[in-house]
Tab-separated table of C-alpha atoms in Angstrom:
chain	number	residue	atom	x	y	z
Y	1	MET	CA	119.408	93.450	85.280
Y	2	ARG	CA	118.816	90.338	83.687
Y	3	GLY	CA	119.295	90.073	79.850
Y	4	VAL	CA	116.389	87.936	79.196
Y	5	PRO	CA	112.603	87.984	79.857
Y	6	GLY	CA	112.808	84.479	81.759
Y	7	ASP	CA	115.022	86.091	84.242
Y	8	LEU	CA	112.971	88.961	85.325
Y	9	THR	CA	111.958	89.120	88.970
Y	10	THR	CA	108.006	89.721	88.543
Y	11	SER	CA	107.629	89.435	92.577
Y	12	THR	CA	109.209	92.698	93.266
Y	13	ARG	CA	107.362	95.121	90.999
Y	14	PRO	CA	104.897	97.653	92.589
Y	15	PRO	CA	101.127	97.415	91.837
Y	16	THR	CA	100.398	97.965	87.949
Y	17	THR	CA	98.081	101.030	88.673
Y	18	ILE	CA	101.042	102.840	89.768
Y	19	PRO	CA	102.764	103.009	86.333
Y	20	LEU	CA	99.466	103.249	84.705
Y	21	ARG	CA	98.495	106.169	86.765
Y	22	HIS	CA	101.587	107.676	85.019
Y	23	PHE	CA	101.133	106.695	81.871
Y	24	LEU	CA	97.475	108.118	81.396
Y	25	VAL	CA	98.310	111.518	83.155
Y	26	ALA	CA	101.387	111.601	80.565
Y	27	LEU	CA	98.732	110.560	77.722
Y	28	ALA	CA	96.519	113.482	78.923
Y	29	PHE	CA	99.806	115.953	78.687
Y	30	LEU	CA	100.254	114.771	75.261
Y	31	VAL	CA	96.791	115.501	74.047
Y	32	GLY	CA	97.159	119.002	75.747
Y	33	GLY	CA	100.343	119.899	74.559
Y	34	GLY	CA	99.686	118.704	71.190
Y	35	GLY	CA	96.848	120.731	70.747
Y	36	LEU	CA	98.532	123.712	71.965
Y	37	ALA	CA	101.395	123.233	69.722
Y	38	LEU	CA	98.766	122.641	66.701
Y	39	CYS	CA	97.405	125.970	67.419
Y	40	ARG	CA	100.659	127.652	67.265
Y	41	VAL	CA	101.827	126.000	64.069
Y	42	ALA	CA	98.598	126.694	62.435
Y	43	GLY	CA	99.246	130.429	63.534
Y	44	LEU	CA	96.234	130.957	65.446
Y	45	ALA	CA	96.179	134.799	66.625
Y	46	GLY	CA	97.312	135.135	70.307
Y	47	ALA	CA	97.878	131.416	71.022
Y	48	GLY	CA	100.656	131.227	73.770
Y	49	ALA	CA	102.378	134.668	72.362
Y	50	GLY	CA	105.385	135.028	73.638
Y	51	LEU	CA	106.335	132.059	76.032
Y	52	GLY	CA	103.645	129.882	74.860
Y	53	GLY	CA	106.504	127.795	73.025
Y	54	ILE	CA	108.072	126.965	76.307
Y	55	ALA	CA	104.778	126.189	77.844
Y	56	VAL	CA	104.258	123.688	75.150
Y	57	ALA	CA	107.785	121.994	75.229
Y	58	HIS	CA	107.305	121.517	79.000
Y	59	LEU	CA	104.009	119.984	78.574
Y	60	LEU	CA	105.400	117.208	75.796
Y	61	LEU	CA	109.032	116.827	77.411
Y	62	VAL	CA	108.021	117.037	81.216
Y	63	GLY	CA	104.219	116.066	80.924
Y	64	TRP	CA	104.463	113.493	78.553
Y	65	VAL	CA	107.982	112.091	77.878
Y	66	CYS	CA	109.426	112.412	81.537
Y	67	LEU	CA	106.374	111.330	83.458
Y	68	THR	CA	106.361	108.326	81.014
Y	69	ILE	CA	110.022	107.636	81.877
Y	70	ILE	CA	109.187	108.146	85.880
Y	71	GLY	CA	106.293	105.690	85.495
Y	72	ALA	CA	108.531	102.949	83.550
Y	73	MET	CA	111.325	103.457	85.894
Y	74	THR	CA	109.184	103.054	88.866
Y	75	GLN	CA	107.532	99.816	87.522
Y	76	PHE	CA	110.586	98.098	85.516
Y	77	VAL	CA	113.665	99.110	87.810
Y	78	PRO	CA	112.407	96.744	90.571
Y	79	VAL	CA	111.233	93.960	88.037
Y	80	TRP	CA	114.925	94.304	86.237
Y	81	SER	CA	117.003	94.590	89.156
Y	82	GLY	CA	115.287	92.173	91.570
Y	83	VAL	CA	114.570	94.624	94.483
Y	84	GLU	CA	111.402	96.102	95.588
Y	85	ILE	CA	110.595	99.745	94.936
Y	86	HIS	CA	111.852	101.924	98.075
Y	87	SER	CA	108.109	103.425	98.603
Y	88	GLU	CA	104.786	103.171	96.719
Y	89	ARG	CA	103.294	105.996	98.746
Y	90	LEU	CA	106.389	108.263	97.309
Y	91	ALA	CA	105.722	106.851	93.708
Y	92	THR	CA	101.765	108.241	94.119
Y	93	LEU	CA	102.936	111.433	95.450
Y	94	GLN	CA	105.751	112.048	92.835
Y	95	LEU	CA	102.906	111.870	90.119
Y	96	VAL	CA	101.043	114.124	91.955
Y	97	ALA	CA	103.426	116.458	92.373
Y	98	VAL	CA	104.995	116.488	88.798
Y	99	ALA	CA	101.535	116.819	87.215
Y	100	VAL	CA	100.153	119.668	89.408
Y	101	GLY	CA	103.356	121.459	88.696
Y	102	VAL	CA	103.971	121.273	85.140
Y	103	GLY	CA	100.494	121.990	84.549
Y	104	GLY	CA	100.256	125.056	86.716
Y	105	PHE	CA	103.795	126.178	85.150
Y	106	ALA	CA	102.753	125.574	81.382
Y	107	ALA	CA	99.427	127.443	82.139
Y	108	GLY	CA	101.398	130.571	83.913
Y	109	LEU	CA	103.978	130.784	80.796
Y	110	TRP	CA	100.956	130.347	78.357
Y	111	LEU	CA	99.219	133.186	80.039
Y	112	GLY	CA	101.825	135.399	80.064
Y	113	ARG	CA	102.326	135.104	83.994
Y	114	PRO	CA	105.979	133.739	84.568
Y	115	GLY	CA	106.247	134.961	87.918
Y	116	ASP	CA	103.194	133.332	89.041
Y	117	ALA	CA	104.553	130.136	86.915
Y	118	ALA	CA	107.746	130.038	89.249
Y	119	LEU	CA	105.858	128.796	92.258
Y	120	MET	CA	104.456	125.781	90.213
Y	121	ALA	CA	108.076	125.278	88.944
Y	122	GLY	CA	108.664	124.690	92.792
Y	123	VAL	CA	106.029	122.123	92.961
Y	124	MET	CA	106.949	120.307	89.745
Y	125	ALA	CA	110.947	120.248	91.245
Y	126	LEU	CA	109.597	118.876	94.450
Y	127	GLY	CA	107.986	115.647	92.593
Y	128	ILE	CA	111.296	115.079	90.398
Y	129	ALA	CA	113.243	115.200	93.954
Y	130	VAL	CA	110.980	112.718	95.466
Y	131	PHE	CA	111.380	110.320	92.409
Y	132	ALA	CA	115.188	110.743	92.471
Y	133	TYR	CA	115.157	109.749	95.880
Y	134	ASN	CA	112.643	107.049	95.378
Y	135	VAL	CA	114.469	105.319	92.565
Y	136	ALA	CA	118.033	106.145	94.052
Y	137	ARG	CA	116.991	104.365	97.274
Y	138	THR	CA	115.736	101.183	95.003
Y	139	LEU	CA	118.754	101.334	92.809
Y	140	TRP	CA	121.328	101.242	95.611
Y	141	ARG	CA	120.244	98.105	96.529
Y	142	ALA	CA	120.821	96.810	93.155
Y	143	ARG	CA	124.520	97.091	92.980
Y	144	PRO	CA	126.781	96.241	91.306
Y	145	PHE	CA	124.973	98.067	88.433
Y	146	ASP	CA	124.759	96.676	84.796
Y	147	THR	CA	124.989	98.704	81.761
Y	148	THR	CA	121.100	99.695	81.951
Y	149	GLU	CA	121.073	100.204	85.476
Y	150	ALA	CA	124.116	102.536	85.487
Y	151	HIS	CA	122.195	104.428	82.606
Y	152	PHE	CA	119.176	104.918	84.976
Y	153	ALA	CA	121.512	105.946	87.896
Y	154	LEU	CA	122.846	108.596	85.490
Y	155	ALA	CA	119.475	109.806	83.955
Y	156	VAL	CA	117.865	110.302	87.750
Y	157	LEU	CA	121.024	112.423	88.478
Y	158	PHE	CA	120.606	114.265	85.220
Y	159	LEU	CA	116.913	114.742	85.993
Y	160	ALA	CA	117.467	116.622	89.487
Y	161	LEU	CA	120.699	118.855	88.290
Y	162	ALA	CA	118.205	119.830	85.246
Y	163	ALA	CA	115.574	120.489	87.759
Y	164	VAL	CA	117.789	122.304	90.299
Y	165	LEU	CA	118.740	124.858	87.225
Y	166	GLY	CA	114.734	124.763	86.023
Y	167	VAL	CA	113.900	126.269	89.368
Y	168	THR	CA	116.688	128.581	89.403
Y	169	LEU	CA	115.151	130.112	86.257
Y	170	ALA	CA	112.130	129.839	87.146
Y	171	ALA	CA	112.575	131.882	90.339
Y	172	ASP	CA	114.664	134.368	88.134
Y	173	TYR	CA	111.301	135.198	86.533
Y	174	ARG	CA	109.980	136.328	89.809
Y	175	TRP	CA	112.970	137.621	91.820
Y	176	GLY	CA	115.719	138.251	89.564
Y	177	VAL	CA	118.135	135.563	91.431
Y	178	LEU	CA	120.171	135.071	88.523
Y	179	ALA	CA	121.605	138.590	88.710
Y	180	GLY	CA	125.024	139.170	90.038
Y	181	THR	CA	125.905	135.681	89.671
Y	182	GLY	CA	127.940	136.031	86.524
Y	183	LEU	CA	125.971	133.775	84.672
Y	184	SER	CA	123.524	134.801	81.827
Y	185	ARG	CA	120.253	133.445	81.557
Y	186	PRO	CA	120.457	131.898	78.053
Y	187	ALA	CA	123.614	129.931	79.206
Y	188	VAL	CA	122.009	128.650	82.035
Y	189	VAL	CA	118.815	127.752	79.696
Y	190	ASP	CA	121.120	125.887	77.544
Y	191	ALA	CA	122.675	124.282	80.446
Y	192	HIS	CA	119.413	123.337	81.821
Y	193	VAL	CA	118.114	122.059	78.357
Y	194	THR	CA	121.283	120.177	77.786
Y	195	LEU	CA	120.761	118.082	81.116
Y	196	ALA	CA	116.845	117.665	80.781
Y	197	VAL	CA	117.066	116.409	77.129
Y	198	LEU	CA	120.437	114.886	76.356
Y	199	GLY	CA	120.892	113.856	80.068
Y	200	ALA	CA	118.027	112.690	81.548
Y	201	VAL	CA	115.775	111.480	78.743
Y	202	VAL	CA	118.461	110.383	76.136
Y	203	THR	CA	120.414	108.613	78.825
Y	204	THR	CA	117.246	106.699	79.675
Y	205	VAL	CA	116.446	105.802	76.127
Y	206	ILE	CA	120.014	104.425	75.465
Y	207	GLY	CA	119.586	102.299	78.535
Y	208	ALA	CA	116.308	101.229	78.276
Y	209	LEU	CA	117.414	99.987	74.561
Y	210	TYR	CA	120.181	98.038	75.931
Y	211	GLN	CA	117.513	95.892	77.631
Y	212	LEU	CA	114.435	96.309	75.489
Y	213	GLY	CA	116.802	95.624	72.340
Y	214	PRO	CA	117.682	92.051	72.907
Y	215	MET	CA	114.377	91.194	74.722
Y	216	PHE	CA	112.160	92.267	71.627
Y	217	THR	CA	114.150	91.132	68.673
Y	218	GLN	CA	115.748	88.127	70.459
Y	219	THR	CA	119.116	88.670	69.175
Y	220	ASP	CA	122.330	88.067	71.063
Y	221	ALA	CA	124.985	90.773	71.537
Y	222	LEU	CA	128.065	90.746	69.383
Y	223	SER	CA	131.430	90.823	71.317
Y	224	VAL	CA	132.440	93.928	69.384
Y	225	GLU	CA	128.942	95.629	70.486
Y	226	THR	CA	129.449	94.506	74.214
Y	227	ARG	CA	133.032	96.444	74.062
Y	228	ALA	CA	131.305	99.231	72.276
Y	229	ALA	CA	128.586	99.595	74.726
Y	230	ARG	CA	131.077	99.832	77.626
Y	231	VAL	CA	132.924	102.726	76.060
Y	232	GLU	CA	129.305	104.334	75.483
Y	233	THR	CA	128.443	103.861	78.986
Y	234	ALA	CA	131.846	105.540	80.097
Y	235	ALA	CA	131.844	108.246	77.620
Y	236	TYR	CA	128.496	109.437	77.278
Y	237	PRO	CA	127.801	110.677	80.779
Y	238	VAL	CA	131.102	112.704	80.624
Y	239	GLY	CA	130.073	114.313	77.323
Y	240	VAL	CA	126.766	115.444	78.750
Y	241	GLY	CA	128.319	117.049	81.950
Y	242	ALA	CA	131.238	118.644	79.745
Y	243	LEU	CA	128.522	119.836	77.251
Y	244	ALA	CA	126.188	121.401	80.064
Y	245	ALA	CA	129.254	122.877	82.095
Y	246	GLY	CA	131.002	124.350	78.710
Y	247	ARG	CA	127.459	126.035	78.071
Y	248	LEU	CA	126.761	127.361	81.585
Y	249	VAL	CA	129.997	129.025	81.574
Y	250	GLU	CA	130.159	129.847	78.047
Y	251	GLN	CA	133.587	127.821	77.237
Y	252	ALA	CA	133.194	126.831	73.556
Y	253	ALA	CA	136.269	124.154	73.743
Y	254	VAL	CA	134.886	122.125	76.513
Y	255	ALA	CA	131.312	122.011	75.105
Y	256	ALA	CA	132.745	121.009	72.123
Y	257	VAL	CA	134.695	117.935	73.323
Y	258	GLY	CA	131.309	117.098	75.156
Y	259	GLY	CA	129.368	117.633	72.414
Y	260	LEU	CA	131.496	115.044	70.250
Y	261	LEU	CA	131.263	112.363	73.123
Y	262	VAL	CA	127.423	112.796	73.236
Y	263	ALA	CA	127.170	112.247	69.402
Y	264	GLY	CA	129.356	109.129	69.457
Y	265	GLY	CA	127.563	107.798	72.247
Y	266	VAL	CA	124.270	108.012	70.575
Y	267	ALA	CA	125.770	106.555	67.162
Y	268	VAL	CA	127.026	103.685	69.199
Y	269	ALA	CA	123.731	102.807	70.429
Y	270	GLY	CA	121.723	103.447	67.159
Y	271	ALA	CA	124.455	101.199	65.431
Y	272	ILE	CA	123.669	98.564	67.924
Y	273	LEU	CA	119.782	98.765	67.823
Y	274	LEU	CA	119.862	99.001	63.996
Y	275	ARG	CA	121.894	95.548	63.805
Y	276	ARG	CA	119.495	94.082	66.126
Y	277	ILE	CA	116.430	95.085	64.439
Y	278	ARG	CA	117.778	93.805	60.941
Y	279	ASN	CA	118.331	90.587	62.475
Y	280	ALA	CA	115.330	90.250	64.583
Y	281	THR	CA	113.143	87.057	64.236
Y	282	GLY	CA	109.357	86.936	64.371
Y	283	ALA	CA	106.288	89.281	63.134
Y	284	ALA	CA	106.748	93.132	62.901
Y	285	THR	CA	105.396	95.076	65.571
Y	286	PRO	CA	104.656	98.519	66.360
Y	287	MET	CA	107.200	98.814	69.009
Y	288	LEU	CA	109.871	97.353	66.259
Y	289	SER	CA	108.902	99.339	63.370
Y	290	ARG	CA	109.296	102.429	65.441
Y	291	TYR	CA	112.709	101.097	67.003
Y	292	ALA	CA	113.627	100.951	63.532
Y	293	VAL	CA	112.755	104.778	63.120
Y	294	VAL	CA	114.786	105.549	66.077
Y	295	ALA	CA	117.946	103.489	65.052
Y	296	LEU	CA	117.904	105.666	61.687
Y	297	ALA	CA	117.393	108.983	63.610
Y	298	SER	CA	120.036	108.108	65.957
Y	299	LEU	CA	122.662	107.865	63.167
Y	300	ALA	CA	121.611	110.699	61.262
Y	301	TRP	CA	121.301	112.858	64.471
Y	302	SER	CA	124.512	111.855	65.892
Y	303	ALA	CA	126.708	112.549	62.292
Y	304	THR	CA	124.703	116.174	61.876
Y	305	ALA	CA	125.178	117.183	65.720
Y	306	ALA	CA	128.883	116.156	65.628
Y	307	ALA	CA	129.593	118.401	62.573
Y	308	THR	CA	127.642	121.083	63.960
Y	309	TRP	CA	129.085	121.199	67.457
Y	310	VAL	CA	132.856	120.803	66.402
Y	311	ARG	CA	132.422	124.185	64.896
Y	312	SER	CA	129.968	125.892	67.038
Y	313	PRO	CA	128.744	124.029	70.190
Y	314	LEU	CA	127.127	127.267	71.982
Y	315	GLY	CA	123.843	129.053	71.487
Y	316	ALA	CA	120.203	128.777	71.415
Y	317	GLY	CA	120.259	127.146	67.759
Y	318	VAL	CA	122.443	124.412	68.365
Y	319	ARG	CA	121.206	123.040	71.608
Y	320	PHE	CA	119.830	120.036	69.869
Y	321	GLY	CA	122.408	119.573	66.937
Y	322	HIS	CA	122.327	120.945	63.738
Y	323	PRO	CA	119.845	124.396	63.511
Y	324	ALA	CA	117.851	122.855	61.028
Y	325	VAL	CA	117.300	118.795	61.398
Y	326	GLY	CA	118.777	118.411	64.918
Y	327	PRO	CA	115.427	118.952	66.726
Y	328	VAL	CA	113.411	116.883	64.384
Y	329	LEU	CA	115.829	113.945	64.554
Y	330	LEU	CA	116.031	114.311	68.159
Y	331	GLY	CA	112.451	114.313	68.472
Y	332	ALA	CA	111.943	111.240	66.362
Y	333	LEU	CA	114.763	109.341	68.429
Y	334	VAL	CA	112.943	110.317	71.708
Y	335	GLY	CA	109.144	110.401	70.355
Y	336	PHE	CA	109.332	107.037	68.575
Y	337	VAL	CA	111.120	105.361	71.611
Y	338	VAL	CA	108.427	106.287	73.708
Y	339	VAL	CA	105.478	105.682	71.502
Y	340	GLY	CA	106.830	102.171	70.477
Y	341	SER	CA	107.371	101.025	73.823
Y	342	LEU	CA	104.259	101.902	75.325
Y	343	TYR	CA	102.534	100.136	72.455
Y	344	HIS	CA	103.963	97.077	74.503
Y	345	VAL	CA	104.078	98.474	78.312
Y	346	VAL	CA	100.419	99.775	78.410
Y	347	PRO	CA	98.641	96.537	76.767
Y	348	PHE	CA	100.780	94.283	78.629
Y	349	ILE	CA	99.684	96.094	82.070
Y	350	VAL	CA	95.959	95.571	81.088
Y	351	TRP	CA	96.621	92.006	80.089
Y	352	LEU	CA	98.478	91.259	83.310
Y	353	ASP	CA	95.357	92.822	85.297
Y	354	ARG	CA	92.768	91.219	83.261
Y	355	TYR	CA	93.813	88.119	81.812
Y	356	ALA	CA	97.041	86.788	83.304
Y	357	ASP	CA	95.062	84.634	86.113
Y	358	ARG	CA	92.794	83.182	83.278
Y	359	VAL	CA	95.790	81.556	81.205
Y	360	GLY	CA	94.843	77.852	80.967
Y	361	LEU	CA	91.154	78.118	81.871
Y	362	GLU	CA	90.073	79.732	79.007
Y	363	ARG	CA	91.265	81.300	75.584
Y	364	VAL	CA	92.696	85.054	76.246
Y	365	PRO	CA	94.022	87.383	73.530
Y	366	ALA	CA	97.745	88.073	73.131
Y	367	ILE	CA	99.255	91.445	74.660
Y	368	ASP	CA	99.293	92.639	70.604
Y	369	ASP	CA	95.567	91.896	70.155
Y	370	LEU	CA	94.495	94.321	72.597
Y	371	TYR	CA	95.068	97.641	70.707
Y	372	GLY	CA	93.860	98.563	67.549
Y	373	ALA	CA	96.487	97.742	64.605
Y	374	ARG	CA	95.047	99.589	61.975
Y	375	THR	CA	95.494	102.598	64.421
Y	376	ALA	CA	98.848	101.903	65.117
Y	377	THR	CA	99.767	101.722	61.334
Y	378	VAL	CA	98.043	104.893	60.368
Y	379	ASP	CA	99.874	106.979	63.127
Y	380	LEU	CA	103.023	105.627	62.503
Y	381	ALA	CA	102.402	106.590	59.063
Y	382	ALA	CA	101.255	110.360	60.191
Y	383	THR	CA	103.875	111.098	62.337
Y	384	LEU	CA	106.818	109.632	60.024
Y	385	GLY	CA	105.227	111.432	57.006
Y	386	GLY	CA	104.900	114.601	58.862
Y	387	ALA	CA	108.556	114.472	60.261
Y	388	VAL	CA	109.736	113.957	56.370
Y	389	LEU	CA	107.874	117.120	55.480
Y	390	VAL	CA	109.244	119.151	58.489
Y	391	LEU	CA	112.764	117.950	57.470
Y	392	ALA	CA	112.028	118.775	53.802
Y	393	ALA	CA	110.929	121.991	54.495
Y	394	ALA	CA	113.787	122.687	57.400
Y	395	VAL	CA	116.463	121.705	54.794
Y	396	SER	CA	115.053	123.550	51.670
Y	397	PRO	CA	116.558	126.741	52.233
Y	398	ALA	CA	120.054	125.584	52.473
Y	399	VAL	CA	119.755	123.604	49.184
Y	400	ALA	CA	118.122	126.941	47.470
Y	401	SER	CA	121.290	128.812	48.747
Y	402	PHE	CA	123.557	126.424	46.886
Y	403	GLY	CA	121.572	126.865	43.716
Y	404	GLY	CA	119.782	123.125	44.216
Y	405	ASP	CA	116.938	122.127	42.410
Y	406	TRP	CA	114.515	121.384	45.165
Y	407	PRO	CA	110.988	121.611	45.079
Y	408	LEU	CA	110.671	123.353	47.961
Y	409	ALA	CA	112.816	126.248	47.239
Y	410	ASP	CA	110.080	128.374	45.879
Y	411	GLY	CA	108.663	129.724	49.065
Y	412	VAL	CA	105.992	126.829	50.001
Y	413	GLY	CA	108.369	125.527	52.727
Y	414	GLY	CA	106.381	127.144	54.939
Y	415	THR	CA	103.084	125.442	54.304
Y	416	VAL	CA	104.693	122.261	54.023
Y	417	HIS	CA	106.172	122.583	57.699
Y	418	VAL	CA	102.678	123.558	58.934
Y	419	ALA	CA	101.576	120.318	57.265
Y	420	GLY	CA	104.221	118.050	58.593
Y	421	GLY	CA	103.538	119.532	61.877
Y	422	ALA	CA	99.968	118.800	61.746
Y	423	LEU	CA	100.378	115.084	60.641
Y	424	ILE	CA	102.648	114.636	63.686
Y	425	VAL	CA	100.305	116.244	66.064
Y	426	ALA	CA	97.521	113.900	64.406
Y	427	GLY	CA	99.631	110.910	64.597
Y	428	ALA	CA	100.320	111.975	68.482
Y	429	LEU	CA	96.494	112.246	69.241
Y	430	LEU	CA	95.851	108.931	67.257
Y	431	PHE	CA	98.292	107.068	69.494
Y	432	ALA	CA	96.961	108.279	72.437
Y	433	GLY	CA	93.723	107.586	71.767
Y	434	ASN	CA	94.458	104.192	70.764
Y	435	MET	CA	95.952	103.464	74.499
Y	436	ALA	CA	93.375	105.043	76.164
Y	437	ASP	CA	90.651	102.786	74.221
Y	438	THR	CA	92.787	99.814	75.054
Y	439	VAL	CA	92.692	100.719	78.807
Y	440	ARG	CA	88.679	101.163	78.662
Y	441	ARG	CA	88.149	98.281	76.525
Y	442	HIS	CA	89.913	95.464	78.001
Y	443	GLY	CA	90.631	96.958	81.524
Y	444	GLY	CA	87.176	97.893	82.136
Y	445	PRO	CA	85.913	100.477	84.393
Y	446	GLU	CA	87.353	98.814	87.690
Y	447	LEU	CA	91.019	99.499	86.270
Y	448	LEU	CA	90.469	102.642	85.275
Y	449	ARG	CA	88.823	103.487	88.965
Y	450	ARG	CA	91.831	101.875	90.588
Y	451	ALA	CA	93.942	103.648	88.034
Y	452	GLY	CA	92.468	107.253	88.681
Y	453	GLU	CA	91.823	106.946	92.609
Y	454	GLY	CA	94.860	105.434	93.046
Y	455	SER	CA	93.904	102.181	95.146
Y	456	ALA	CA	96.648	99.642	95.022
Y	457	THR	CA	95.861	96.251	93.725
Y	458	GLU	CA	98.623	93.788	94.275
Y	459	THR	CA	99.299	90.940	92.167
Y	460	PRO	CA	99.469	87.576	93.939
Y	461	GLU	CA	103.441	87.914	93.597
Y	462	ALA	CA	103.578	91.447	94.912
Y	463	SER	CA	101.075	90.467	97.861
Y	464	ASP	CA	104.105	87.761	98.748
Y	465	ALA	CA	106.577	90.104	98.469
Y	466	SER	CA	104.902	92.714	100.544
Y	467	GLU	CA	104.405	89.735	103.299
Y	468	ARG	CA	108.061	88.822	103.132
């Protein structure tokens, strides 16, 4: 993948309706998952009792984050790598299978019917397998890999492995397939979560930031950063593999070494991004402001995760690093990258479809004029403020245990946690509405119809590429 926008090969991109369909469906899962999460945070009676938390996690992680990643990779791997997508039909099939699968799986868990949910897990895994095959065949023609391509290839591998373990866990609900294997269900869950979140999602995020950081901050890499990135590219995937394997077979020493490599890799990526944000030129955008949060969250998460995993890398409480702050910091790392990136990518796709062919003929808006800037500011304040409140509530018991003077140590931490969660959900819903409104107002009914029905509308460049 080439490092500057001018080198991107736009003639190889698939029709823009393909990623847009992924993004719109992913936004629907964000709204649905956010709404159910709010019900649980508010403590509504019977709201997904039992397995409801797992259902919400899959709606947000697979339905929103992973579908967004799948759509983005399908669109931008061909652009950045200069090769055509292997199959546009498979790109459509992957969306249908993953969306139907995760929706049905989450519904089964929410309703307390995990045996029925197991069947939908197979459909979800099928969609992931189709995506992995399609992108792998595309990347195969892009060798030798650069840093971003290497991360994407590894992320696809981690996602496929996570899907295998996920199907195994779902089948265990129905048929008890883990009995006699010597593997405990909690250990398989730990490995599955590690491969999915730290493997597939965070590896994709790091790889994308190596490409998007220079592109949108307009900064050059320092020689020390280039060397550090090479070390991270080699060490991070080894760390994910060791952490997942150590958790699977319950070997703390192996998991601890892997955890330190994972934390170190995230710290490298966060430090490089922070330096680029500090030296960025031009006006602040929703992408850059959220990337600044990502850089700080990366450094804080890596420090707390390393300190935790060096002592105790096994167990559900430390899957995401420090039990109190790890999930919030990692959620900020991933969530703000996805939201910040979509604040550019979705308007860019709409602009490309609606206004690109009018440049030079009439006055056209800039990409950043397509979304609601005030709404973007409000949703940033809401999600960031909510994350701060959740963090404050999480650390208050630890401060109180040391006799510290902490304003939340008097028993109001639970209320603050609920308020923070509500703010995060509200910010997410505002973001989803902003993106949907951008498509509606500027894309118009025709673009919505094409995105909904899946009829491929090729750009002139894409048409030329298909003729060749």
